[in-house]
CSV table of C-alpha atoms and ligand atoms in Angstrom, one decimal:
chain,number,residue,atom,x,y,z
A,1,UNK,CA,-0.4,0.0,-0.2
A,2,UNK,CA,1.5,3.0,-0.7
A,3,UNK,CA,2.7,5.5,2.2
A,4,UNK,CA,0.9,8.9,0.8
A,5,UNK,CA,2.3,12.7,3.1
A,6,UNK,CA,1.1,16.6,3.0
A,7,UNK,CA,3.4,18.6,3.6
A,8,UNK,CA,0.8,21.9,4.7
A,9,UNK,CA,-2.4,21.4,7.2
A,10,UNK,CA,-3.8,24.1,5.4
A,11,UNK,CA,-6.8,24.5,2.9
A,12,UNK,CA,-5.5,22.2,0.2
A,13,UNK,CA,-3.7,19.6,2.5
A,14,UNK,CA,-6.0,19.1,4.7
A,15,UNK,CA,-8.7,18.6,2.2
A,16,UNK,CA,-6.2,15.7,-0.5
A,17,UNK,CA,-5.6,14.5,3.5
A,18,UNK,CA,-9.5,14.1,4.1
A,19,UNK,CA,-9.8,13.1,0.5
A,20,UNK,CA,-7.3,9.8,1.0
A,21,UNK,CA,-8.2,9.4,4.7
A,22,UNK,CA,-11.4,9.0,3.7
A,23,UNK,CA,-11.0,5.8,0.9
A,24,UNK,CA,-8.7,3.7,3.8
A,25,UNK,CA,-5.3,5.5,2.5
A,26,UNK,CA,-2.3,5.5,4.8
A,27,UNK,CA,-1.8,9.1,5.1
A,28,UNK,CA,0.7,11.5,7.5
A,29,UNK,CA,0.2,15.3,7.9
A,30,UNK,CA,2.6,17.3,8.2
A,31,UNK,CA,3.2,21.2,9.1
A,32,UNK,CA,5.2,23.2,11.2
A,33,UNK,CA,4.5,21.6,15.2
A,34,UNK,CA,2.6,19.0,16.4
A,35,UNK,CA,-0.8,20.1,16.3
A,36,UNK,CA,-3.9,18.8,15.1
A,37,UNK,CA,-6.6,20.6,12.0
A,38,UNK,CA,-10.0,19.9,11.8
A,39,UNK,CA,-11.4,19.7,8.8
A,40,UNK,CA,-15.4,20.3,7.6
A,41,UNK,CA,-17.9,20.5,4.5
A,42,UNK,CA,-19.1,23.9,3.8
A,43,UNK,CA,-22.4,23.8,5.3
A,44,UNK,CA,-22.2,20.4,7.6
A,45,UNK,CA,-21.5,20.4,10.7
A,46,UNK,CA,-19.5,16.9,10.5
A,47,UNK,CA,-15.5,17.6,11.9
A,48,UNK,CA,-13.0,15.9,11.3
A,49,UNK,CA,-10.1,15.8,12.9
A,50,UNK,CA,-6.3,15.2,11.7
A,51,UNK,CA,-3.2,15.2,13.5
A,52,UNK,CA,0.0,16.8,11.6
A,53,UNK,CA,3.5,16.8,12.3
A,54,UNK,CA,5.9,18.5,12.4
A,55,UNK,CA,7.9,18.6,9.7
A,56,UNK,CA,11.6,19.4,11.4
A,57,UNK,CA,10.8,16.2,13.3
A,58,UNK,CA,9.9,13.4,10.6
A,59,UNK,CA,11.8,10.9,9.6
A,60,UNK,CA,9.4,8.7,7.6
A,61,UNK,CA,9.7,8.5,4.1
A,62,UNK,CA,7.0,8.6,1.8
A,63,UNK,CA,5.6,7.3,-1.6
A,64,UNK,CA,3.6,10.4,-2.6
A,65,UNK,CA,3.8,13.6,-0.8
A,66,UNK,CA,2.0,16.4,-1.6
A,67,UNK,CA,3.5,19.9,-1.1
A,68,UNK,CA,0.5,22.0,0.3
A,69,UNK,CA,2.4,25.6,1.2
A,70,UNK,CA,1.8,29.0,0.1
A,71,UNK,CA,3.9,30.1,-2.9
A,72,UNK,CA,5.5,32.3,-0.2
A,73,UNK,CA,6.0,29.1,1.8
A,74,UNK,CA,7.9,27.2,-0.7
A,75,UNK,CA,11.8,28.3,0.2
A,76,UNK,CA,11.3,27.5,4.3
A,77,UNK,CA,9.9,23.6,4.1
A,78,UNK,CA,13.1,23.5,0.8
A,79,UNK,CA,15.1,22.5,3.9
A,80,UNK,CA,13.3,19.2,5.6
A,81,UNK,CA,12.1,18.1,2.5
A,82,UNK,CA,14.3,15.1,3.1
A,83,UNK,CA,12.9,13.8,5.6
A,84,UNK,CA,10.6,12.8,4.8
A,85,UNK,CA,10.6,11.4,0.8
A,86,UNK,CA,13.5,8.8,-0.1
A,87,UNK,CA,14.8,8.4,-3.5
A,88,UNK,CA,11.7,7.5,-5.6
A,89,UNK,CA,9.1,9.1,-4.7
A,90,UNK,CA,7.1,11.5,-6.4
A,91,UNK,CA,6.2,14.1,-5.2
A,92,UNK,CA,3.5,17.0,-6.7
A,93,UNK,CA,3.0,20.6,-5.9
A,94,UNK,CA,0.5,22.0,-5.3
A,95,UNK,CA,-0.6,25.1,-5.5
A,96,UNK,CA,-0.8,28.6,-7.7
A,97,UNK,CA,1.5,30.5,-10.1
A,98,UNK,CA,3.9,27.9,-11.9
A,99,UNK,CA,7.1,28.1,-12.1
A,100,UNK,CA,8.4,26.8,-8.4
A,101,UNK,CA,8.9,23.7,-9.2
A,102,UNK,CA,12.2,23.9,-10.2
A,103,UNK,CA,13.5,25.2,-6.8
A,104,UNK,CA,12.4,21.2,-5.5
A,105,UNK,CA,16.0,18.9,-6.9
A,106,UNK,CA,14.0,16.2,-7.0
A,107,UNK,CA,13.4,13.6,-10.5
A,108,UNK,CA,10.0,12.8,-10.0
A,109,UNK,CA,8.4,16.1,-9.1
A,110,UNK,CA,5.5,18.1,-10.7
A,111,UNK,CA,2.9,20.9,-10.8
A,112,UNK,CA,-1.0,20.7,-10.2
A,113,UNK,CA,-3.8,23.0,-11.5
A,114,UNK,CA,-5.0,22.4,-8.3
A,115,UNK,CA,-9.1,23.2,-8.5
A,116,UNK,CA,-10.0,22.9,-4.3
A,117,UNK,CA,-11.8,25.6,-3.3
A,118,UNK,CA,-11.2,25.9,0.8
A,119,UNK,CA,-10.0,28.5,2.9
A,120,UNK,CA,-8.2,27.6,6.5
A,121,UNK,CA,-8.9,29.4,9.3
A,122,UNK,CA,-7.5,29.1,13.1
A,123,UNK,CA,-7.3,25.5,13.1
A,124,UNK,CA,-9.8,25.1,10.9
A,125,UNK,CA,-10.3,23.9,7.7
A,126,UNK,CA,-13.5,24.2,4.9
A,127,UNK,CA,-13.4,23.0,2.3
A,128,UNK,CA,-16.0,24.9,-0.4
A,129,UNK,CA,-15.8,23.3,-3.8
A,130,UNK,CA,-13.8,20.2,-5.7
A,131,UNK,CA,-11.6,18.3,-5.4
A,132,UNK,CA,-9.3,18.4,-9.1
A,133,UNK,CA,-5.7,18.2,-9.3
A,134,UNK,CA,-4.3,18.5,-13.2
A,135,UNK,CA,-1.0,17.1,-14.2
A,136,UNK,CA,0.9,16.5,-17.1
A,137,UNK,CA,0.2,12.7,-18.6
A,138,UNK,CA,2.7,9.8,-17.5
A,139,UNK,CA,3.6,6.7,-16.0
A,140,UNK,CA,3.6,8.6,-12.6
A,141,UNK,CA,1.1,9.9,-12.7
A,142,UNK,CA,-1.5,7.8,-14.7
A,143,UNK,CA,-0.4,5.8,-11.4
A,144,UNK,CA,-1.5,7.9,-8.8
A,145,UNK,CA,-4.3,8.3,-11.0
A,146,UNK,CA,-5.0,4.7,-10.0
A,147,UNK,CA,-4.2,4.2,-6.7
A,148,UNK,CA,-7.1,7.3,-6.1
A,149,UNK,CA,-9.7,6.4,-8.4
A,150,UNK,CA,-11.5,4.9,-5.1
A,151,UNK,CA,-11.5,8.5,-3.3
A,152,UNK,CA,-12.8,11.7,-3.4
A,153,UNK,CA,-9.9,13.5,-5.3
A,154,UNK,CA,-9.9,13.6,-9.0
A,155,UNK,CA,-6.3,12.7,-10.5
A,156,UNK,CA,-6.1,13.8,-14.1
A,157,UNK,CA,-3.1,13.4,-16.3
A,158,UNK,CA,-3.6,15.8,-19.6
A,159,UNK,CA,-1.4,15.6,-22.8
A,160,UNK,CA,-2.1,19.5,-23.3
A,161,UNK,CA,-1.9,19.9,-19.3
A,162,UNK,CA,0.4,24.2,-20.7
A,163,UNK,CA,-3.1,24.1,-22.1
A,164,UNK,CA,-4.5,24.3,-18.7
A,165,UNK,CA,-1.7,25.4,-16.5
A,166,UNK,CA,-2.5,28.8,-18.8
A,167,UNK,CA,-5.9,28.6,-18.7
A,168,UNK,CA,-6.1,28.3,-14.9
A,169,UNK,CA,-2.9,31.9,-14.6
A,170,UNK,CA,-4.9,33.6,-16.7
A,171,UNK,CA,-8.1,33.3,-15.3
A,172,UNK,CA,-5.7,34.3,-12.1
A,173,UNK,CA,-4.7,37.4,-13.5
A,174,UNK,CA,-7.9,38.9,-14.2
A,175,UNK,CA,-9.0,38.3,-10.7
A,176,UNK,CA,-6.5,37.6,-8.5
A,177,UNK,CA,-5.1,41.5,-9.6
A,178,UNK,CA,-7.9,43.5,-9.3
A,179,UNK,CA,-9.3,42.4,-5.5
A,180,UNK,CA,-5.9,42.3,-4.5
A,181,UNK,CA,-5.2,45.7,-5.4
A,182,UNK,CA,-8.9,47.0,-4.8
A,183,UNK,CA,-9.1,45.6,-1.6
A,184,UNK,CA,-12.6,45.1,-2.8
A,185,UNK,CA,-14.2,40.9,-3.5
A,186,UNK,CA,-15.5,39.9,-6.6
A,187,UNK,CA,-18.5,42.8,-6.4
A,188,UNK,CA,-15.0,45.8,-7.6
A,189,UNK,CA,-16.4,43.8,-11.1
A,190,UNK,CA,-18.9,45.4,-11.1
A,191,UNK,CA,-17.1,49.1,-11.6
A,192,UNK,CA,-17.5,49.5,-15.5
A,193,UNK,CA,-12.9,50.6,-15.6
A,194,UNK,CA,-11.8,48.3,-13.0
A,195,UNK,CA,-14.2,45.3,-15.7
A,196,UNK,CA,-12.0,47.1,-18.5
A,197,UNK,CA,-8.6,46.7,-16.3
A,198,UNK,CA,-9.8,43.0,-15.3
A,199,UNK,CA,-10.9,42.0,-19.4
A,200,UNK,CA,-6.9,43.3,-20.6
A,201,UNK,CA,-5.1,41.4,-18.5
A,202,UNK,CA,-6.9,39.0,-19.8
A,203,UNK,CA,-5.9,39.4,-23.2
A,204,UNK,CA,-2.1,40.1,-21.3
A,205,UNK,CA,-2.0,36.9,-20.3
A,206,UNK,CA,-3.6,35.4,-23.9
A,207,UNK,CA,-0.6,36.9,-25.7
A,208,UNK,CA,2.2,35.9,-23.7
A,209,UNK,CA,0.6,32.1,-23.6
A,210,UNK,CA,0.3,32.8,-27.3
A,211,UNK,CA,4.2,33.5,-27.4
A,212,UNK,CA,5.2,30.6,-25.7
A,213,UNK,CA,2.9,28.4,-28.1
A,214,UNK,CA,0.1,27.8,-25.8
A,215,UNK,CA,-3.5,29.2,-28.3
A,216,UNK,CA,-6.8,30.0,-26.6
A,217,UNK,CA,-9.6,30.3,-28.5
A,218,UNK,CA,-10.8,33.7,-29.4
A,219,UNK,CA,-13.3,34.0,-27.4
A,220,UNK,CA,-11.6,33.1,-24.0
A,221,UNK,CA,-11.5,37.0,-22.3
A,222,UNK,CA,-15.1,36.9,-22.7
A,223,UNK,CA,-15.5,33.1,-21.6
A,224,UNK,CA,-13.9,33.9,-18.2
A,225,UNK,CA,-15.6,37.1,-17.7
A,226,UNK,CA,-18.5,35.8,-17.4
A,227,UNK,CA,-16.9,33.3,-15.0
A,228,UNK,CA,-16.2,36.4,-13.0
A,229,UNK,CA,-20.0,37.4,-13.4
A,230,UNK,CA,-21.7,33.9,-11.8
A,231,UNK,CA,-19.3,35.0,-8.7
A,232,UNK,CA,-21.2,36.3,-5.3
A,233,UNK,CA,-20.5,40.0,-5.2
A,234,UNK,CA,-18.4,38.6,-1.3
A,235,UNK,CA,-16.6,35.7,-2.8
A,236,UNK,CA,-12.5,36.9,-2.0
A,237,UNK,CA,-9.5,35.8,-4.2
A,238,UNK,CA,-7.0,34.0,-1.5
A,239,UNK,CA,-4.7,37.3,-3.4
A,240,UNK,CA,-7.7,39.9,-1.9
A,241,UNK,CA,-7.4,37.3,1.8
A,242,UNK,CA,-3.2,37.7,1.8
A,243,UNK,CA,-4.4,41.2,0.4
A,244,UNK,CA,-7.1,42.7,3.3
A,245,UNK,CA,-5.2,40.5,6.6
A,246,UNK,CA,-1.2,41.9,5.4
A,247,UNK,CA,-0.3,38.7,5.1
A,248,UNK,CA,2.6,38.1,2.2
A,249,UNK,CA,0.8,37.9,-1.5
A,250,UNK,CA,1.7,34.7,-4.3
A,251,UNK,CA,2.3,37.5,-6.6
A,252,UNK,CA,6.3,36.3,-7.5
A,253,UNK,CA,5.0,32.7,-9.4
A,254,UNK,CA,1.3,34.2,-10.7
A,255,UNK,CA,1.1,37.8,-12.2
A,256,UNK,CA,5.4,38.1,-12.0
A,257,UNK,CA,6.1,34.1,-13.9
A,258,UNK,CA,3.5,36.2,-16.7
A,259,UNK,CA,5.2,39.0,-16.3
A,260,UNK,CA,8.6,37.5,-16.8
A,261,UNK,CA,8.5,36.0,-19.5
A,262,UNK,CA,6.6,39.5,-20.9
A,263,UNK,CA,9.7,40.7,-20.8
A,264,UNK,CA,11.7,37.6,-22.5
A,265,UNK,CA,9.3,37.7,-25.5
A,266,UNK,CA,9.7,41.8,-25.6
A,267,UNK,CA,5.7,42.0,-25.7
A,268,UNK,CA,3.5,44.9,-25.1
A,269,UNK,CA,1.5,44.1,-21.9
A,270,UNK,CA,1.3,47.3,-20.0
A,271,UNK,CA,-1.6,46.7,-17.4
A,272,UNK,CA,-0.1,43.5,-17.1
A,273,UNK,CA,3.2,45.3,-16.2
A,274,UNK,CA,1.9,48.6,-14.1
A,275,UNK,CA,-0.9,46.1,-12.2
A,276,UNK,CA,2.4,44.2,-11.0
A,277,UNK,CA,4.9,46.7,-9.8
A,278,UNK,CA,2.3,47.8,-7.6
A,279,UNK,CA,1.7,44.6,-6.3
A,280,UNK,CA,5.1,43.7,-6.0
A,281,UNK,CA,5.8,46.3,-3.3
A,282,UNK,CA,3.3,44.7,-0.9
B,301,NDP,P1,-3.1,27.7,3.8
B,301,NDP,O1,-2.5,29.1,4.0
B,301,NDP,O2,-4.3,27.4,4.1
B,301,NDP,O3,-1.8,26.8,3.9
B,301,NDP,C1,-1.3,26.4,3.9
B,301,NDP,C2,-0.4,25.4,4.8
B,301,NDP,O4,1.1,25.5,4.7
B,301,NDP,C3,-0.8,26.3,6.4
B,301,NDP,O5,-1.7,25.5,7.2
B,301,NDP,C4,0.4,26.5,6.5
B,301,NDP,O6,0.8,26.4,8.6
B,301,NDP,C5,2.0,25.1,6.0
B,301,NDP,N1,2.8,25.9,6.6
B,301,NDP,C6,3.8,27.2,6.0
B,301,NDP,N2,4.7,26.2,6.3
B,301,NDP,C7,4.6,26.3,6.3
B,301,NDP,C8,6.1,25.2,7.1
B,301,NDP,N3,7.0,25.7,7.3
B,301,NDP,N4,6.2,24.1,7.4
B,301,NDP,C9,5.0,23.4,7.4
B,301,NDP,N5,3.5,23.6,7.1
B,301,NDP,C10,4.1,24.9,7.5
B,301,NDP,O7,-2.5,27.8,2.1
B,301,NDP,P2,-3.7,27.2,0.3
B,301,NDP,O8,-4.1,26.0,1.1
B,301,NDP,O9,-4.8,27.6,0.4
B,301,NDP,O10,-3.4,27.3,-0.5
B,301,NDP,C11,-1.9,26.6,-0.7
B,301,NDP,C12,-1.5,26.8,-2.3
B,301,NDP,O11,-2.9,26.1,-3.2
B,301,NDP,C13,-1.3,28.4,-2.3
B,301,NDP,O12,-0.7,28.3,-3.5
B,301,NDP,C14,-3.2,28.8,-2.8
B,301,NDP,O13,-3.1,29.8,-4.0
B,301,NDP,C15,-3.3,27.4,-3.9
B,301,NDP,N6,-4.8,27.5,-4.0
B,301,NDP,C16,-5.5,27.1,-2.7
B,301,NDP,C17,-7.0,27.5,-2.8
B,301,NDP,C18,-7.7,27.8,-2.2
B,301,NDP,O14,-8.9,28.0,-2.8
B,301,NDP,N7,-7.7,27.9,-0.9
B,301,NDP,C19,-7.2,26.6,-4.4
B,301,NDP,C20,-6.7,27.0,-5.9
B,301,NDP,C21,-4.8,27.0,-5.3
B,301,NDP,P3,0.1,27.7,9.3
B,301,NDP,O15,-1.3,27.1,9.4
B,301,NDP,O16,0.9,27.6,10.5
B,301,NDP,O17,0.4,28.8,8.8
């Protein structure tokens, strides 16, 4: 039986632990210190308690390791990775943004496009929706899909993985940028000026994707704006919550990843350039 481990007992990490635990998998959750975290589904009262083991003191390697700390916290866990992996372990980074996988020195590593929505408040995680991790297709990811197929977790192994990476990057570029900068949740799109800014960010994100040989349909921006329109007015984004709570922002690997490629390809992306410049100051 495969041994699973998760670093980061937060919204995404605890949801993965719950999903695997429900179907009887062997799962260890690693955090900053020995503690517990509780998990519940949105609108359900049933709570599930998980033990969290201090990563620094861990010494039992796992076969499949999910890393679910924020991008801004990745550097702090890297010195302890060898506490929980062996030479054939498979590492799945479950973070927003892109480009951070290069920080991990290990042969079997993957960056999942994450569709698991939840929030951690103190020691409690609430899961809102979705259980999907999108991964590139190869033997390791197919094996992960097979061993988790009886669980809530939905592992997708995709030949067109780069398109999915870019789609999520562009979705985050629009709404995360405007909600963080204005410190307002989705209601901010009711302002025509902010809506136009958001749309222009999507146009520029698509331009950078194209330069990276990832091509989307002409109506990509309209279809993403339609998705945003479905958001409840009071819905925030992770970057909005980080901004209003004065926590570090994941700018470097979301807007920054796209910005750096825009610079590399010498593209004109004035909305991206200016919003990225301001976000980088936080
Ligand atoms: P959370 O802040 O909820 O969870 C991060 C967890 O990592 C926290 O429990 C934190 O501990 C823990 N952690 C931080 N530093 C360390 C350390 N040095 N050692 C061990 N554990 C540590 O983040 P999310 O789960 O929300 O986000 C994770 C990633 O997933 C982010 O990149 C995010 O953008 C992405 N994502 C999140 C979604 C969501 O709905 N939440 C949706 C899609 C993507 P502590 O609690 O003590 O701070």
